[in-house]
């Protein structure tokens, strides 16, 4: 499993519930921390953070760890580490591989990507619902649940700090693999022009899968 697949998994966890409230009435008050988090993304702010991602294989016991920087918007995101940068702007996916000096461009098909953030941001997936929100010691533990036996994860927990920044995402998938992502120095920032534009060297090879 490559590191980008791991990042996709935690992106699902972080963003699954962001628009779960779409089914509620427009007049419903945003009272819980999770509701307020949803409101921040809808207002156009971006969550930026350093992250450490750990995947433990339940069968082999092998552990894979990755780290880098993440920027998450309402329907777009960017993930960057020493080897790769991935930018999705809601319509197009661009991946720059530093080692191969190559950019792969493809049409963003959220309905074909089980882990695509916009699949949940646009309300296309209502599998997960908020089962519980527990506030304790200036943090909120949010438990997501699914009644669908074919859902990717059987257990999902999101920890938010008092200022609503995500601190930790934990999940157990249907094969009992454990996925934990912790965030450091996370903050909400205003989106600036070019934030979700992929930067790469002029001499990089471009492979356009849209043709």
PDB file of C-alpha atoms in Angstrom:
ATOM      1  CA  UNK A   1       0.000   0.000   0.000  1.00  0.00           C
ATOM      2  CA  UNK A   2       1.578   3.319  -1.051  1.00  0.00           C
ATOM      3  CA  UNK A   3       1.538   6.421   1.092  1.00  0.00           C
ATOM      4  CA  UNK A   4      -1.032   8.216  -1.031  1.00  0.00           C
ATOM      5  CA  UNK A   5      -3.573   5.438  -0.471  1.00  0.00           C
ATOM      6  CA  UNK A   6      -2.991   5.868   3.244  1.00  0.00           C
ATOM      7  CA  UNK A   7      -3.545   9.610   2.991  1.00  0.00           C
ATOM      8  CA  UNK A   8      -6.758   9.009   1.078  1.00  0.00           C
ATOM      9  CA  UNK A   9      -8.014   6.808   3.892  1.00  0.00           C
ATOM     10  CA  UNK A  10      -7.569   9.434   6.553  1.00  0.00           C
ATOM     11  CA  UNK A  11      -8.991  12.133   4.288  1.00  0.00           C
ATOM     12  CA  UNK A  12     -12.152  10.090   4.202  1.00  0.00           C
ATOM     13  CA  UNK A  13     -12.182   9.997   7.992  1.00  0.00           C
ATOM     14  CA  UNK A  14     -11.573  13.688   8.412  1.00  0.00           C
ATOM     15  CA  UNK A  15     -14.066  14.764   5.793  1.00  0.00           C
ATOM     16  CA  UNK A  16     -16.750  12.092   5.860  1.00  0.00           C
ATOM     17  CA  UNK A  17     -19.013  14.036   8.172  1.00  0.00           C
ATOM     18  CA  UNK A  18     -18.377  17.573   6.993  1.00  0.00           C
ATOM     19  CA  UNK A  19     -21.693  17.793   5.159  1.00  0.00           C
ATOM     20  CA  UNK A  20     -23.634  15.094   6.987  1.00  0.00           C
ATOM     21  CA  UNK A  21     -25.858  17.873   8.230  1.00  0.00           C
ATOM     22  CA  UNK A  22     -27.135  18.553   4.695  1.00  0.00           C
ATOM     23  CA  UNK A  23     -30.158  16.433   5.473  1.00  0.00           C
ATOM     24  CA  UNK A  24     -31.102  18.667   8.365  1.00  0.00           C
ATOM     25  CA  UNK A  25     -33.348  21.665   7.969  1.00  0.00           C
ATOM     26  CA  UNK A  26     -31.775  24.969   7.020  1.00  0.00           C
ATOM     27  CA  UNK A  27     -32.956  26.523  10.244  1.00  0.00           C
ATOM     28  CA  UNK A  28     -31.329  23.982  12.527  1.00  0.00           C
ATOM     29  CA  UNK A  29     -28.931  25.772  14.879  1.00  0.00           C
ATOM     30  CA  UNK A  30     -25.243  24.879  14.699  1.00  0.00           C
ATOM     31  CA  UNK A  31     -24.711  23.974  18.334  1.00  0.00           C
ATOM     32  CA  UNK A  32     -22.209  21.130  18.524  1.00  0.00           C
ATOM     33  CA  UNK A  33     -18.464  21.390  17.840  1.00  0.00           C
ATOM     34  CA  UNK A  34     -18.874  19.190  14.773  1.00  0.00           C
ATOM     35  CA  UNK A  35     -21.613  21.470  13.436  1.00  0.00           C
ATOM     36  CA  UNK A  36     -19.317  24.451  13.927  1.00  0.00           C
ATOM     37  CA  UNK A  37     -16.506  22.632  12.103  1.00  0.00           C
ATOM     38  CA  UNK A  38     -18.855  22.043   9.191  1.00  0.00           C
ATOM     39  CA  UNK A  39     -19.710  25.736   9.235  1.00  0.00           C
ATOM     40  CA  UNK A  40     -16.059  26.749   8.989  1.00  0.00           C
ATOM     41  CA  UNK A  41     -15.514  24.762   5.812  1.00  0.00           C
ATOM     42  CA  UNK A  42     -18.739  26.063   4.307  1.00  0.00           C
ATOM     43  CA  UNK A  43     -17.487  29.609   4.965  1.00  0.00           C
ATOM     44  CA  UNK A  44     -14.437  28.898   2.809  1.00  0.00           C
ATOM     45  CA  UNK A  45     -11.648  28.548   5.364  1.00  0.00           C
ATOM     46  CA  UNK A  46      -8.848  26.005   4.917  1.00  0.00           C
ATOM     47  CA  UNK A  47      -7.438  23.641   7.516  1.00  0.00           C
ATOM     48  CA  UNK A  48      -3.632  23.437   7.338  1.00  0.00           C
ATOM     49  CA  UNK A  49      -1.596  21.076   9.465  1.00  0.00           C
ATOM     50  CA  UNK A  50       1.464  18.895   9.760  1.00  0.00           C
ATOM     51  CA  UNK A  51       0.454  15.265  10.101  1.00  0.00           C
ATOM     52  CA  UNK A  52       1.785  11.854  11.007  1.00  0.00           C
ATOM     53  CA  UNK A  53      -0.080   8.893   9.608  1.00  0.00           C
ATOM     54  CA  UNK A  54       0.234   5.326  10.877  1.00  0.00           C
ATOM     55  CA  UNK A  55      -1.247   2.198   9.301  1.00  0.00           C
ATOM     56  CA  UNK A  56      -1.024  -1.128  11.158  1.00  0.00           C
ATOM     57  CA  UNK A  57      -1.815  -4.253   9.149  1.00  0.00           C
ATOM     58  CA  UNK A  58      -3.875  -6.605  11.327  1.00  0.00           C
ATOM     59  CA  UNK A  59      -2.675  -9.725   9.486  1.00  0.00           C
ATOM     60  CA  UNK A  60       1.084  -9.132   9.261  1.00  0.00           C
ATOM     61  CA  UNK A  61       1.486  -6.645  12.077  1.00  0.00           C
ATOM     62  CA  UNK A  62       3.486  -4.434   9.722  1.00  0.00           C
ATOM     63  CA  UNK A  63       3.383  -0.717  10.418  1.00  0.00           C
ATOM     64  CA  UNK A  64       3.691   1.972   7.750  1.00  0.00           C
ATOM     65  CA  UNK A  65       4.173   5.597   8.760  1.00  0.00           C
ATOM     66  CA  UNK A  66       4.089   8.723   6.627  1.00  0.00           C
ATOM     67  CA  UNK A  67       4.237  12.404   7.428  1.00  0.00           C
ATOM     68  CA  UNK A  68       3.858  15.699   5.647  1.00  0.00           C
ATOM     69  CA  UNK A  69       1.621  18.729   5.333  1.00  0.00           C
ATOM     70  CA  UNK A  70      -2.092  18.847   4.491  1.00  0.00           C
ATOM     71  CA  UNK A  71      -4.376  21.632   3.327  1.00  0.00           C
ATOM     72  CA  UNK A  72      -8.111  20.860   3.313  1.00  0.00           C
ATOM     73  CA  UNK A  73     -10.859  23.049   1.843  1.00  0.00           C
ATOM     74  CA  UNK A  74     -14.562  22.422   1.349  1.00  0.00           C
ATOM     75  CA  UNK A  75     -14.184  20.605  -1.967  1.00  0.00           C
ATOM     76  CA  UNK A  76     -10.442  20.561  -2.563  1.00  0.00           C
ATOM     77  CA  UNK A  77      -7.254  19.520  -0.853  1.00  0.00           C
ATOM     78  CA  UNK A  78      -3.459  19.352  -1.134  1.00  0.00           C
ATOM     79  CA  UNK A  79      -1.130  16.809   0.454  1.00  0.00           C
ATOM     80  CA  UNK A  80       2.649  17.192   0.385  1.00  0.00           C
ATOM     81  CA  UNK A  81       5.667  15.261   1.617  1.00  0.00           C
ATOM     82  CA  UNK A  82       9.270  14.857   0.462  1.00  0.00           C
ATOM     83  CA  UNK A  83       8.393  12.622  -2.483  1.00  0.00           C
ATOM     84  CA  UNK A  84       4.995  13.693  -3.785  1.00  0.00           C
ATOM     85  CA  UNK A  85       2.489  16.507  -3.925  1.00  0.00           C
ATOM     86  CA  UNK A  86      -1.165  15.863  -4.686  1.00  0.00           C
ATOM     87  CA  UNK A  87      -3.652  18.614  -5.510  1.00  0.00           C
ATOM     88  CA  UNK A  88      -7.358  18.095  -6.135  1.00  0.00           C
ATOM     89  CA  UNK A  89      -9.389  21.163  -7.059  1.00  0.00           C
ATOM     90  CA  UNK A  90     -12.787  19.513  -7.295  1.00  0.00           C
ATOM     91  CA  UNK A  91     -12.534  18.883 -11.041  1.00  0.00           C
ATOM     92  CA  UNK A  92      -8.976  17.734 -11.713  1.00  0.00           C
ATOM     93  CA  UNK A  93      -6.422  15.644  -9.828  1.00  0.00           C
ATOM     94  CA  UNK A  94      -2.723  16.465 -10.262  1.00  0.00           C
ATOM     95  CA  UNK A  95       0.099  14.425  -8.758  1.00  0.00           C
ATOM     96  CA  UNK A  96       3.755  15.471  -8.898  1.00  0.00           C
ATOM     97  CA  UNK A  97       6.303  12.710  -8.260  1.00  0.00           C
ATOM     98  CA  UNK A  98       9.594  14.355  -7.308  1.00  0.00           C
ATOM     99  CA  UNK A  99      11.690  11.203  -7.735  1.00  0.00           C
ATOM    100  CA  UNK A 100      10.484  10.690 -11.316  1.00  0.00           C
ATOM    101  CA  UNK A 101      10.024  14.395 -12.063  1.00  0.00           C
ATOM    102  CA  UNK A 102       6.602  13.526 -13.449  1.00  0.00           C
ATOM    103  CA  UNK A 103       3.118  15.014 -13.222  1.00  0.00           C
ATOM    104  CA  UNK A 104       0.039  12.871 -13.715  1.00  0.00           C
ATOM    105  CA  UNK A 105      -3.145  14.761 -14.550  1.00  0.00           C
ATOM    106  CA  UNK A 106      -6.534  13.063 -14.460  1.00  0.00           C
ATOM    107  CA  UNK A 107     -10.196  13.977 -14.310  1.00  0.00           C
ATOM    108  CA  UNK A 108     -11.476  13.985 -10.758  1.00  0.00           C
ATOM    109  CA  UNK A 109     -14.208  11.345 -10.570  1.00  0.00           C
ATOM    110  CA  UNK A 110     -15.451  11.438  -6.998  1.00  0.00           C
ATOM    111  CA  UNK A 111     -18.034   8.718  -7.581  1.00  0.00           C
ATOM    112  CA  UNK A 112     -15.252   6.343  -8.635  1.00  0.00           C
ATOM    113  CA  UNK A 113     -13.032   7.096  -5.652  1.00  0.00           C
ATOM    114  CA  UNK A 114     -14.136   5.577  -2.353  1.00  0.00           C
ATOM    115  CA  UNK A 115     -11.832   7.912  -0.455  1.00  0.00           C
ATOM    116  CA  UNK A 116     -12.362  11.175  -2.341  1.00  0.00           C
ATOM    117  CA  UNK A 117     -13.109  14.123  -0.024  1.00  0.00           C
ATOM    118  CA  UNK A 118     -15.677  15.689  -2.325  1.00  0.00           C
ATOM    119  CA  UNK A 119     -17.661  12.454  -2.312  1.00  0.00           C
ATOM    120  CA  UNK A 120     -18.684  13.403   1.207  1.00  0.00           C
ATOM    121  CA  UNK A 121     -18.500  17.162   0.937  1.00  0.00           C
ATOM    122  CA  UNK A 122     -21.146  17.197  -1.785  1.00  0.00           C
ATOM    123  CA  UNK A 123     -23.399  14.884   0.216  1.00  0.00           C
ATOM    124  CA  UNK A 124     -22.980  11.943  -2.163  1.00  0.00           C
ATOM    125  CA  UNK A 125     -22.226   9.578   0.732  1.00  0.00           C
ATOM    126  CA  UNK A 126     -24.544   9.495   3.726  1.00  0.00           C
ATOM    127  CA  UNK A 127     -23.278   6.153   5.026  1.00  0.00           C
ATOM    128  CA  UNK A 128     -21.753   7.578   8.190  1.00  0.00           C
ATOM    129  CA  UNK A 129     -23.658   9.465  10.841  1.00  0.00           C
ATOM    130  CA  UNK A 130     -22.534  11.122  14.052  1.00  0.00           C
ATOM    131  CA  UNK A 131     -23.236   8.591  16.799  1.00  0.00           C
ATOM    132  CA  UNK A 132     -21.853  10.563  19.718  1.00  0.00           C
ATOM    133  CA  UNK A 133     -20.044  13.808  20.582  1.00  0.00           C
ATOM    134  CA  UNK A 134     -18.380  13.943  23.977  1.00  0.00           C
ATOM    135  CA  UNK A 135     -16.714  17.110  25.236  1.00  0.00           C
ATOM    136  CA  UNK A 136     -13.978  16.603  27.817  1.00  0.00           C
ATOM    137  CA  UNK A 137     -10.989  18.677  28.925  1.00  0.00           C
ATOM    138  CA  UNK A 138     -11.306  21.239  26.122  1.00  0.00           C
ATOM    139  CA  UNK A 139     -11.533  18.522  23.503  1.00  0.00           C
ATOM    140  CA  UNK A 140     -14.373  16.832  21.669  1.00  0.00           C
ATOM    141  CA  UNK A 141     -14.414  13.146  20.767  1.00  0.00           C
ATOM    142  CA  UNK A 142     -16.707  12.475  17.815  1.00  0.00           C
ATOM    143  CA  UNK A 143     -17.769   8.922  17.020  1.00  0.00           C
ATOM    144  CA  UNK A 144     -19.047   8.135  13.538  1.00  0.00           C
ATOM    145  CA  UNK A 145     -21.076   5.031  12.804  1.00  0.00           C
ATOM    146  CA  UNK A 146     -22.492   3.299   9.757  1.00  0.00           C
ATOM    147  CA  UNK A 147     -25.399   0.913   9.400  1.00  0.00           C
ATOM    148  CA  UNK A 148     -24.032  -0.251   6.046  1.00  0.00           C
ATOM    149  CA  UNK A 149     -22.279  -3.639   6.441  1.00  0.00           C
ATOM    150  CA  UNK A 150     -20.201  -2.837   3.342  1.00  0.00           C
ATOM    151  CA  UNK A 151     -18.873   0.496   4.606  1.00  0.00           C
ATOM    152  CA  UNK A 152     -15.078   0.855   4.574  1.00  0.00           C
ATOM    153  CA  UNK A 153     -14.696   1.433   8.318  1.00  0.00           C
ATOM    154  CA  UNK A 154     -16.326  -0.267  11.280  1.00  0.00           C
ATOM    155  CA  UNK A 155     -15.078   2.285  13.816  1.00  0.00           C
ATOM    156  CA  UNK A 156     -14.214   5.967  13.371  1.00  0.00           C
ATOM    157  CA  UNK A 157     -13.213   8.521  16.004  1.00  0.00           C
ATOM    158  CA  UNK A 158     -12.291  12.169  15.412  1.00  0.00           C
ATOM    159  CA  UNK A 159     -10.781  14.314  18.154  1.00  0.00           C
ATOM    160  CA  UNK A 160     -11.167  18.092  17.917  1.00  0.00           C
ATOM    161  CA  UNK A 161      -9.389  20.705  20.018  1.00  0.00           C
ATOM    162  CA  UNK A 162     -11.282  23.510  21.707  1.00  0.00           C
ATOM    163  CA  UNK A 163     -10.694  25.751  18.675  1.00  0.00           C
ATOM    164  CA  UNK A 164     -12.181  22.997  16.440  1.00  0.00           C
ATOM    165  CA  UNK A 165      -8.863  22.043  14.817  1.00  0.00           C
ATOM    166  CA  UNK A 166      -8.615  18.258  14.287  1.00  0.00           C
ATOM    167  CA  UNK A 167      -6.094  16.647  16.631  1.00  0.00           C
ATOM    168  CA  UNK A 168      -6.470  12.964  15.860  1.00  0.00           C
ATOM    169  CA  UNK A 169      -8.363  10.611  13.584  1.00  0.00           C
ATOM    170  CA  UNK A 170      -8.572   6.923  14.435  1.00  0.00           C
ATOM    171  CA  UNK A 171     -10.257   4.188  12.441  1.00  0.00           C
ATOM    172  CA  UNK A 172     -10.586   0.445  12.314  1.00  0.00           C
ATOM    173  CA  UNK A 173     -11.516  -0.924   8.905  1.00  0.00           C
ATOM    174  CA  UNK A 174     -13.488  -4.066   8.143  1.00  0.00           C
ATOM    175  CA  UNK A 175     -10.261  -6.117   8.091  1.00  0.00           C
ATOM    176  CA  UNK A 176      -9.312  -4.796  11.571  1.00  0.00           C
ATOM    177  CA  UNK A 177      -6.446  -2.725  10.184  1.00  0.00           C
ATOM    178  CA  UNK A 178      -5.773   0.278  12.444  1.00  0.00           C
ATOM    179  CA  UNK A 179      -5.353   3.735  10.938  1.00  0.00           C
ATOM    180  CA  UNK A 180      -4.294   6.659  13.111  1.00  0.00           C
ATOM    181  CA  UNK A 181      -3.460  10.192  12.024  1.00  0.00           C
ATOM    182  CA  UNK A 182      -2.292  12.871  14.419  1.00  0.00           C
ATOM    183  CA  UNK A 183      -2.049  16.572  13.593  1.00  0.00           C
ATOM    184  CA  UNK A 184       0.405  19.154  14.830  1.00  0.00           C
ATOM    185  CA  UNK A 185       0.447  22.941  14.554  1.00  0.00           C
ATOM    186  CA  UNK A 186      -2.941  22.811  12.847  1.00  0.00           C
ATOM    187  CA  UNK A 187      -4.847  26.002  12.133  1.00  0.00           C
ATOM    188  CA  UNK A 188      -7.601  27.460   9.991  1.00  0.00           C
ATOM    189  CA  UNK A 189      -6.414  29.914   7.365  1.00  0.00           C
ATOM    190  CA  UNK A 190      -7.991  32.005   4.669  1.00  0.00           C
ATOM    191  CA  UNK A 191      -7.698  30.537   1.201  1.00  0.00           C
ATOM    192  CA  UNK A 192      -5.265  32.478  -0.944  1.00  0.00           C
ATOM    193  CA  UNK A 193      -5.063  32.466  -4.770  1.00  0.00           C
ATOM    194  CA  UNK A 194      -2.850  29.640  -5.968  1.00  0.00           C
ATOM    195  CA  UNK A 195      -3.081  27.590  -2.788  1.00  0.00           C
ATOM    196  CA  UNK A 196      -4.575  24.638  -4.647  1.00  0.00           C
ATOM    197  CA  UNK A 197      -2.419  25.036  -7.745  1.00  0.00           C
ATOM    198  CA  UNK A 198       0.271  22.390  -8.234  1.00  0.00           C
ATOM    199  CA  UNK A 199       3.822  23.711  -8.499  1.00  0.00           C
ATOM    200  CA  UNK A 200       6.355  21.638 -10.421  1.00  0.00           C
ATOM    201  CA  UNK A 201       9.554  22.154 -12.494  1.00  0.00           C
ATOM    202  CA  UNK A 202       9.134  23.262 -16.109  1.00  0.00           C
ATOM    203  CA  UNK A 203      11.103  20.248 -17.325  1.00  0.00           C
ATOM    204  CA  UNK A 204       8.828  17.747 -15.590  1.00  0.00           C
ATOM    205  CA  UNK A 205       7.179  15.089 -17.754  1.00  0.00           C
ATOM    206  CA  UNK A 206       3.420  15.639 -18.063  1.00  0.00           C
ATOM    207  CA  UNK A 207       1.161  12.619 -18.426  1.00  0.00           C
ATOM    208  CA  UNK A 208      -2.392  13.749 -19.106  1.00  0.00           C
ATOM    209  CA  UNK A 209      -4.831  10.903 -18.514  1.00  0.00           C
ATOM    210  CA  UNK A 210      -7.780  13.047 -19.586  1.00  0.00           C
ATOM    211  CA  UNK A 211      -7.028  12.545 -23.280  1.00  0.00           C
TER     212      UNK A 211
END
